[in-house]
Coordinates of C-alpha atoms and ligand atoms in Angstrom, one line a residue:
X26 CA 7.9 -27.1 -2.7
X27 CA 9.7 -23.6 -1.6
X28 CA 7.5 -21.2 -3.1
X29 CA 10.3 -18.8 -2.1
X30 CA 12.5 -20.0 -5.1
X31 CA 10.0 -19.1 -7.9
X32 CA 9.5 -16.4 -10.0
X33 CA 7.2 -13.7 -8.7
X34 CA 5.0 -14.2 -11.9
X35 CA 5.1 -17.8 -11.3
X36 CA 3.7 -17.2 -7.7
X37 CA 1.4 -15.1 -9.0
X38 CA -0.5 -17.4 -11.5
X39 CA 0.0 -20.5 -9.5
X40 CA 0.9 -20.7 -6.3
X41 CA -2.0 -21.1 -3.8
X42 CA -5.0 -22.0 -6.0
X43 CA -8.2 -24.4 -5.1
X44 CA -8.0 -26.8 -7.6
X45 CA -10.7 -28.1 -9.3
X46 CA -10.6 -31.6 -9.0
X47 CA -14.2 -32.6 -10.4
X48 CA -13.5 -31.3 -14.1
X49 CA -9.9 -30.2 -14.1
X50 CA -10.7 -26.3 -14.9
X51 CA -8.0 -23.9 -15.4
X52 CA -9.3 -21.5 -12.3
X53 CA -10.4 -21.8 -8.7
X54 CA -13.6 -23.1 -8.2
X55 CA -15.8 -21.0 -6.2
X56 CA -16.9 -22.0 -2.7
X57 CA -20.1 -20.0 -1.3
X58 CA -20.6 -22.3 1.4
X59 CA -21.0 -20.6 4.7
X60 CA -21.9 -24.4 6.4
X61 CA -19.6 -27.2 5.9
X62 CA -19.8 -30.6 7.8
X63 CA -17.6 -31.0 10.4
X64 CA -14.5 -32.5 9.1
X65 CA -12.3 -33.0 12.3
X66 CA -13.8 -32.8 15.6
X67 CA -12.0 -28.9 16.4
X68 CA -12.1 -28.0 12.5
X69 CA -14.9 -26.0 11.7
X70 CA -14.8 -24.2 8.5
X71 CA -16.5 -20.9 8.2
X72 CA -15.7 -17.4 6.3
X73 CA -15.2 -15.4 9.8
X74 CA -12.8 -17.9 10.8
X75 CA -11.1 -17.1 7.8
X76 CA -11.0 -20.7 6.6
X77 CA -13.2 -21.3 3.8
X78 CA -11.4 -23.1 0.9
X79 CA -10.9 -19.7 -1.3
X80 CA -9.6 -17.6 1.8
X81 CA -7.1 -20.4 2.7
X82 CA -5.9 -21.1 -1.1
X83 CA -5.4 -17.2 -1.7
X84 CA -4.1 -17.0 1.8
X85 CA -0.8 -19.0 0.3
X86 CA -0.4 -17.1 -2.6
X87 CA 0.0 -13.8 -0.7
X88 CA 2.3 -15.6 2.3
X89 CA 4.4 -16.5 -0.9
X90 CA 4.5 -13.1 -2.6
X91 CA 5.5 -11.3 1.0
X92 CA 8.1 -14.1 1.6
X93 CA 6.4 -14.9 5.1
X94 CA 5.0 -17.9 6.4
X95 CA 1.0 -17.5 6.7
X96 CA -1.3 -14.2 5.3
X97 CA -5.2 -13.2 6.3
X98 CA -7.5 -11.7 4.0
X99 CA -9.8 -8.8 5.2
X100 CA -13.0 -6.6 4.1
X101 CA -10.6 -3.4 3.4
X102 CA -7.3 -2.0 4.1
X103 CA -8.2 -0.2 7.2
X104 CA -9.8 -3.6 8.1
X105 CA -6.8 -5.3 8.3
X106 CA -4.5 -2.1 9.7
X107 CA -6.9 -1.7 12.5
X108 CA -6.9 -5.5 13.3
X109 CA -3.5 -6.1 13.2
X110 CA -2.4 -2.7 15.5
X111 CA -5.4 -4.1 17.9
X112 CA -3.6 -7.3 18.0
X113 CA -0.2 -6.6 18.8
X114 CA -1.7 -3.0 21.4
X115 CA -3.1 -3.2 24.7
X116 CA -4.1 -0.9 27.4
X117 CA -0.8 1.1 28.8
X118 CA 1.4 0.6 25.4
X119 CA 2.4 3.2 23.0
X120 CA 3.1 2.9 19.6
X121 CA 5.1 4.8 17.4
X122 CA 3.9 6.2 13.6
X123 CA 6.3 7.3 11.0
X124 CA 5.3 11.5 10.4
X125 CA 3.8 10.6 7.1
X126 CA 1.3 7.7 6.6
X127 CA -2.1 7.0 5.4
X128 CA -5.0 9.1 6.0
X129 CA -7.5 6.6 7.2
X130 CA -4.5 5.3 9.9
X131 CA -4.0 8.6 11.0
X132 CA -7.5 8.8 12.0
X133 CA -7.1 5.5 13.5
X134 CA -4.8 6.9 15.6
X135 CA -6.0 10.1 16.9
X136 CA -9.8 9.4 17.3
X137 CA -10.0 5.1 18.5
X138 CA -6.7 4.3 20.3
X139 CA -6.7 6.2 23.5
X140 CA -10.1 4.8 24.0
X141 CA -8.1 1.6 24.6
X142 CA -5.4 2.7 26.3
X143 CA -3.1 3.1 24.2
X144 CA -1.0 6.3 23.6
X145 CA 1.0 7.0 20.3
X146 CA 3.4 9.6 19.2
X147 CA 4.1 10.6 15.5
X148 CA 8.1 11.0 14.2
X149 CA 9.1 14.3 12.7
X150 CA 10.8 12.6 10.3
X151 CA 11.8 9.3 8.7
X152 CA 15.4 8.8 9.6
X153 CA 16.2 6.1 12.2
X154 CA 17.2 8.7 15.1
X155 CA 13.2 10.2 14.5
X156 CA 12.2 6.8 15.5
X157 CA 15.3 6.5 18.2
X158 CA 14.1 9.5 20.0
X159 CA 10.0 8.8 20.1
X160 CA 10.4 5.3 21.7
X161 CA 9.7 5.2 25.5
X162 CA 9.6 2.3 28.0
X163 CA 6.3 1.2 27.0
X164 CA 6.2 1.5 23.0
X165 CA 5.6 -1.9 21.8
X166 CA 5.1 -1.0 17.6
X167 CA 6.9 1.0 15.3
X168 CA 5.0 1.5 12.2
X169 CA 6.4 2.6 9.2
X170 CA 5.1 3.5 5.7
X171 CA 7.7 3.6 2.6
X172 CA 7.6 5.0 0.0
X173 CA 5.4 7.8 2.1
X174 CA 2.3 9.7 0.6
X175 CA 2.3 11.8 -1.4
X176 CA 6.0 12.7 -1.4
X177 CA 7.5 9.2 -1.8
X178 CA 10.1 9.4 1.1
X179 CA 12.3 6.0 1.4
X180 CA 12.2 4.6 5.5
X181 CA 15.3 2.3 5.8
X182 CA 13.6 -1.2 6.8
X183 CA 16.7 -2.8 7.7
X184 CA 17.9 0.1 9.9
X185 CA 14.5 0.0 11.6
X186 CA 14.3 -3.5 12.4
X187 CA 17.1 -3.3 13.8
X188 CA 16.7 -0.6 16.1
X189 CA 13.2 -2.1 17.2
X190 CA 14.8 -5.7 17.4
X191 CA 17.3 -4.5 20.2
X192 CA 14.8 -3.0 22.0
X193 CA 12.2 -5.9 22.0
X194 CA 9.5 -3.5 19.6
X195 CA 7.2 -5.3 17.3
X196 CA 7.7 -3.7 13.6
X197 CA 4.5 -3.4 11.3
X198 CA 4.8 -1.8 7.6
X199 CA 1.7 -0.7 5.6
X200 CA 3.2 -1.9 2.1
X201 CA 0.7 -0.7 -0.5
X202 CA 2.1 1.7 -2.1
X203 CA 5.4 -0.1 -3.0
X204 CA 3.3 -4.1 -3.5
X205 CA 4.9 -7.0 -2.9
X206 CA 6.0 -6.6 -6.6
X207 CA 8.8 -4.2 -5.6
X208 CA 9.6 -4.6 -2.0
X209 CA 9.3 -7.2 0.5
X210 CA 10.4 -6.2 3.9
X211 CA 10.2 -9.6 5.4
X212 CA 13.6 -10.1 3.6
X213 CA 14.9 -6.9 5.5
X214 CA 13.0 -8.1 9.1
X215 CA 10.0 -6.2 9.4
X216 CA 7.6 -8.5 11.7
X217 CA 4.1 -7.7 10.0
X218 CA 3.2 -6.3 6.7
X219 CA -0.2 -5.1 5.2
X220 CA -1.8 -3.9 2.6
X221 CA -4.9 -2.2 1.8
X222 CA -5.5 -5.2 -1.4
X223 CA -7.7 -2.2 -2.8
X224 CA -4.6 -1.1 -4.8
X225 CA -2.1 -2.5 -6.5
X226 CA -3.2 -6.5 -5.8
X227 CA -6.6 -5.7 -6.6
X228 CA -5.2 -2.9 -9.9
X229 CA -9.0 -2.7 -11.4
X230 CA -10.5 -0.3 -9.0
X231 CA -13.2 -2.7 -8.7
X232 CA -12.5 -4.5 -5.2
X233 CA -11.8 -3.1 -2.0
X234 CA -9.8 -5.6 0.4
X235 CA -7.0 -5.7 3.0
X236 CA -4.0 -8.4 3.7
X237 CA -2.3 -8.7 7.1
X238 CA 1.0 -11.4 6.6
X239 CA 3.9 -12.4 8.9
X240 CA 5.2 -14.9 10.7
X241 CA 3.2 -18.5 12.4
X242 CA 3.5 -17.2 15.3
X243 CA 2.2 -13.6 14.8
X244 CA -0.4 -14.9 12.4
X245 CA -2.0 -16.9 15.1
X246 CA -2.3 -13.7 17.4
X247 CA -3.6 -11.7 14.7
X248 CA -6.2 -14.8 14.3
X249 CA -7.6 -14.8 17.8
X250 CA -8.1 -11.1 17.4
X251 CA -9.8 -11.1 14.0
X252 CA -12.4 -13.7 14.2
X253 CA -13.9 -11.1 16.9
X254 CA -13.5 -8.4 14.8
X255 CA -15.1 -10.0 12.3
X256 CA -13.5 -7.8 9.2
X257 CA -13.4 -11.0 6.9
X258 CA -13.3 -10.8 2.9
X259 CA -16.4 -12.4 1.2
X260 CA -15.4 -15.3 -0.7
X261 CA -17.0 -13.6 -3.6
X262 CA -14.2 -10.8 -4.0
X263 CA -11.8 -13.8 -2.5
X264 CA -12.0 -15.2 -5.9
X265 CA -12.0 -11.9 -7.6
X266 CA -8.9 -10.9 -6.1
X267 CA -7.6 -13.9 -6.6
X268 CA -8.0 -13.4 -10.7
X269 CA -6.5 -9.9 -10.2
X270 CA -3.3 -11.1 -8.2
X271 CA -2.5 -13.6 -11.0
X272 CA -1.7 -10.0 -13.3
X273 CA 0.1 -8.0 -10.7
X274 CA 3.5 -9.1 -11.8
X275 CA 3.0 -7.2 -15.3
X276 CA 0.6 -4.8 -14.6
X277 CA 3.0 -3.5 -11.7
X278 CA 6.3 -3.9 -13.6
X279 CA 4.2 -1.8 -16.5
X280 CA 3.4 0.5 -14.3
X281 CA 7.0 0.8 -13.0
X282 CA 8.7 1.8 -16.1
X283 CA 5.5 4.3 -16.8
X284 CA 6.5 6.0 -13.7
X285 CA 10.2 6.1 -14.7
X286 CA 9.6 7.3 -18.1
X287 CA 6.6 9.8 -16.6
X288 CA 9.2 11.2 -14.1
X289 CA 12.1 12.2 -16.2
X290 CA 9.7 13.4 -18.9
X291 CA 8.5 16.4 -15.5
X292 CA 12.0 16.5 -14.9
X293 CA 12.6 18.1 -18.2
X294 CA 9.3 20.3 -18.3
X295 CA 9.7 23.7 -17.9
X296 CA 6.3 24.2 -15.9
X297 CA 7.5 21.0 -13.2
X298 CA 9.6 22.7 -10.6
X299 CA 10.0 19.6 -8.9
X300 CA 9.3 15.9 -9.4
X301 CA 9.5 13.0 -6.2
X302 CA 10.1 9.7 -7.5
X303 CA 12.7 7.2 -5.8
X304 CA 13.9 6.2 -9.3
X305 CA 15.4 9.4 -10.0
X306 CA 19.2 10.0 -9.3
X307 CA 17.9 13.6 -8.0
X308 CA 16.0 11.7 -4.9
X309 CA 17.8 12.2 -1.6
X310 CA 17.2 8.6 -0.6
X311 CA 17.9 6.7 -4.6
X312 CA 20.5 4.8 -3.4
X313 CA 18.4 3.3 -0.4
X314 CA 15.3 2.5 -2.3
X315 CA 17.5 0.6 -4.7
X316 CA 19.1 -1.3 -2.4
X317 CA 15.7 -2.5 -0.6
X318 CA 13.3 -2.0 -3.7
X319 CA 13.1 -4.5 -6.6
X320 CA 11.3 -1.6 -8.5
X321 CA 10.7 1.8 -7.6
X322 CA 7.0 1.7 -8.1
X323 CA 3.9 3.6 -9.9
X324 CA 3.3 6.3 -7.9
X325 CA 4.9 9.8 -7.7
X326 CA 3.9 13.6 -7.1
X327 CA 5.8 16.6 -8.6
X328 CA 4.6 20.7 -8.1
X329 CA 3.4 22.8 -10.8
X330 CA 4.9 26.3 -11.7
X331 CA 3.9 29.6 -11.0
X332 CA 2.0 29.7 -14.1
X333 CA -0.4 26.5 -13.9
X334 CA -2.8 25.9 -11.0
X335 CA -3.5 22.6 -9.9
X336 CA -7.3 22.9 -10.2
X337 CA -7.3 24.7 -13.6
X338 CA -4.6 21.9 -15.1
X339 CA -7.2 19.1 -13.5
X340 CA -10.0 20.6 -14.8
X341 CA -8.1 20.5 -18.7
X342 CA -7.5 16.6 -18.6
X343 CA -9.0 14.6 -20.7
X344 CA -7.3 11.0 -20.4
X345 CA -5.9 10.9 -16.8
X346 CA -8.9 11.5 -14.2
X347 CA -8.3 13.3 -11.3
X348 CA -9.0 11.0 -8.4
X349 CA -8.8 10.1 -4.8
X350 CA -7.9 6.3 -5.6
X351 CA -4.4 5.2 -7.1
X352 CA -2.7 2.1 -8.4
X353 CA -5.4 1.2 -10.7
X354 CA -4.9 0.5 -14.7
X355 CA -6.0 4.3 -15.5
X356 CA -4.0 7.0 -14.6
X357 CA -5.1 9.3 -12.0
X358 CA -3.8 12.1 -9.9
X359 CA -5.2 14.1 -7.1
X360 CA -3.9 17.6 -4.9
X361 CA -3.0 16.3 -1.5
X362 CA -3.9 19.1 -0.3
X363 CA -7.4 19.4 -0.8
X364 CA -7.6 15.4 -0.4
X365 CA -5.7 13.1 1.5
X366 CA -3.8 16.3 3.4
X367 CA -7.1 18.4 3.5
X368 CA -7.5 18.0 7.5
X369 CA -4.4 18.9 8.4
X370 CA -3.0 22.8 8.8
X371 CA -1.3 24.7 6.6
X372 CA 1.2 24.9 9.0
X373 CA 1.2 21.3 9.2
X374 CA 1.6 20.5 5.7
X375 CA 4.1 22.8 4.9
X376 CA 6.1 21.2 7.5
X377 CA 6.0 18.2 5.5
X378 CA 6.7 20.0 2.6
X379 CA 3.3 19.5 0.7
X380 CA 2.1 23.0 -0.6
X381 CA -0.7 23.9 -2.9
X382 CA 1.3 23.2 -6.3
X383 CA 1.9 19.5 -5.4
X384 CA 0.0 17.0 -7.5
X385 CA 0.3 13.4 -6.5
X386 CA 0.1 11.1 -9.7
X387 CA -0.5 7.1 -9.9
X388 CA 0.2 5.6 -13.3
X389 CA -1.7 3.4 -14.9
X390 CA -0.6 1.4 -17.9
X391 CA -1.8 3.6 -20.9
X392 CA 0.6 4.2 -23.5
X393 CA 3.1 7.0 -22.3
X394 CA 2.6 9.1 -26.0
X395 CA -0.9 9.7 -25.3
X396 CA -0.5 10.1 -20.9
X397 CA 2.5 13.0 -22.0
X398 CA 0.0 14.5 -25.1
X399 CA -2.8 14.6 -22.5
X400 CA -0.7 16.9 -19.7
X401 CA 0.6 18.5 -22.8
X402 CA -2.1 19.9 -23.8
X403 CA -3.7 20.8 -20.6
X404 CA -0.8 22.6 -19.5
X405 CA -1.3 24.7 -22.8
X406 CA -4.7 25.5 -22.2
X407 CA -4.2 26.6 -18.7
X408 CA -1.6 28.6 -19.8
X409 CA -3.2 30.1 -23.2
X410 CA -6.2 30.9 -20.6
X411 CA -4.2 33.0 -18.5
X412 CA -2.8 35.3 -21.7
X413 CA -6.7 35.7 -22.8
X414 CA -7.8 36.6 -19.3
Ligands
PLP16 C1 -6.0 3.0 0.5 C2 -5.0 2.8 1.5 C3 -5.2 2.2 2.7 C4 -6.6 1.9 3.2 O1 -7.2 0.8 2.4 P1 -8.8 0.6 2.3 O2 -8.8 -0.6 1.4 O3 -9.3 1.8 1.6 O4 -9.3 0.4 3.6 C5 -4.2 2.0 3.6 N1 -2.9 2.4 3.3 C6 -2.6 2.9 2.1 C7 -1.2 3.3 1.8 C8 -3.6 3.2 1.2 O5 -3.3 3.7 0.0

């Protein structure tokens, strides 16, 4: 059967689950086992081969949701980021990162790679020609993040696969933000996808798990490099995950239109001088995330006025917590630049265009009355504060 052909909620409840053939339950048994007899001669099961019976059931359900032929599953995000950029890196190669991309891969970057070898440059922005003009003789990866953190940029996927494809470079996407819910860049010929699992696919903030999927062929080089590594999923949160993925359809698609709603709501406030959210008209690249996005996703950011500090309006919120984590089923938002941004210069940051005011927000799937009465209300306090001071 084509998994490719079925509905994305349909691959999410069904597709790759162990079925439970001694009394015909509705879920995947749990296998614990880290011994099995020896099936086949070469054959041996075991969790750090990635093989056990959960991994490898789960392991089709996420191959199907990305559109791509095989998927791993890993102990965390940076688990499976590290692995795979290990994988397809060796001594004397360079690699080049998008400007903007995840914390933890930036330190990846600038504190483990030269100790293997490997050099690395950063774009100054996310047009193709910032990727054009970084790649050298030896760059082997282009590695891309869209839409970016915190202030949801949109990379065009196609237009760097094809740049890298003419050039013989490997292309690897970190996904997370966007899930395979809303954008697949197999379709658009990215090589290797991943995703820290710890967001959207997990949604609960309760597990913390990584995916690397792509091609046979890839997927077999990733292998040889991972069972060294070691950075395997217990089958535990395998089966936990596995429950969570079977809800990412609606919760994502929920937390799509809370976004949408969310963002024009700012739009309108008169203390939100500016809101980033690729669903909105306003956004410089709209027309490209809705040409490679099936949904614009649950995450934006948007800056605060004058009149209302960031830390002040946090400290007034009573529903939405502010947080380092996102994608979960509560609301939460958090000041890049005291978090995720916090290492980086001023200078740095303003480069990017992230300045004290900006808030990053991930939506959750409250009810949108009571998510617009709670930043209602803090905004008013912040502000009646002020006059009384
Ligand atoms: C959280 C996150 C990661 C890292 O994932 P962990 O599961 O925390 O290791 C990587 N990329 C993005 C975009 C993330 O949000």
């Amino acid at each position: 059967m084509d998994s490719n052909k079925k509905g994305i909620n349909t691959i999410c409840t069904h597709e790759g689950s162990v079925e439970d053939i001694l009394f015909k339950g509705a879920t995947s048994p749990l296998y614990t086992s880290t011994s099995y007899a020896f099936e086949e001669v070469d054959a041996k099961r075991y969790p750090r081969y990635f093989n056990t019976p959960n991994q490898a059931a789960l392991s089709k359900k996420l191959a199907a949701l990305e559109h791509a032929e095989e998927a791993m599953i890993f102990g965390s995000g940076m688990a499976a980021i590290s692995t795979a950029l290990l994988t397809f890196l060796k001594a004397g190669d360079h690699v080049v990162f998008q400007q903007t991309i995840y914390g933890g891969t930036y330190n990846l970057a600038v504190t483990q790679l030269e100790k293997f070898g490997i050099s690395y440059s950063f774009t100054t922005g996310w047009q193709i020609e910032d990727f054009e003009r970084e790649i050298r003789e030896n760059t082997k990866v282009i590695y891309i993040e869209t839409p970016s953190n915190p202030l949801l940029t949109i990379t065009d996927l196609e237009g760097v696969a094809r740049l890298a494809k003419s050039k013989g470079i490997l292309t690897m996407i970190d996904n997370t933000f966007a899930s395979p819910i809303n954008q697949n860049p197999i379709d658009f010929g990215i090589d290797v996808v991943m995703h820290s699992a710890t967001k959207y696919m997990g949604g609960h903030s309760d597990i913390c798990a990584g995916v690397v999927i792509s091609s046979k062929a890839n997927m077999k080089q990733v292998y040889q490099t991972a069972i060294c590594f070691g950075g395997n999923l217990s089958d535990y949160t395998v089966w936990l995950l596995e429950r969570s993925l079977k809800t990412m359809g609606i919760r994502v698609m929920e937390q799509n239109r809370n976004a949408q709603k969310m963002a024009h709501y700012l739009m309108d406030h008169k203390d939100v001088v500016a809101v980033h959210y690729p669903g909105l008209e306003s956004h410089p690249d709209h027309a490209l995330a809705k040409s490679q996005m099936n949904g614009f996703g649950g995450m934006l950011s948007f800056e605060l006025g004058p009149e209302v500090g960031v830390s002040e309006f946090f400290k007034q919120l009573q529903l939405i917590k502010p947080s380092m984590s996102l994608a979960g089923l509560e609301s939460t938002v958090s000041a890049p630049v005291t978090t995720s941004h916090a290492l980086m210069s001023p200078e740095a940051r303003a480069a990017q265009g992230i300045n004290d005011s900006l808030v990053r927000f991930s939506l959750g799937v409250e009810d949108m009355k009571d998510l617009v009465a709670d930043i209602e209300q803090a905004i008013n306090k912040v502000k009646s504060m002020q006059v009384h001071a």
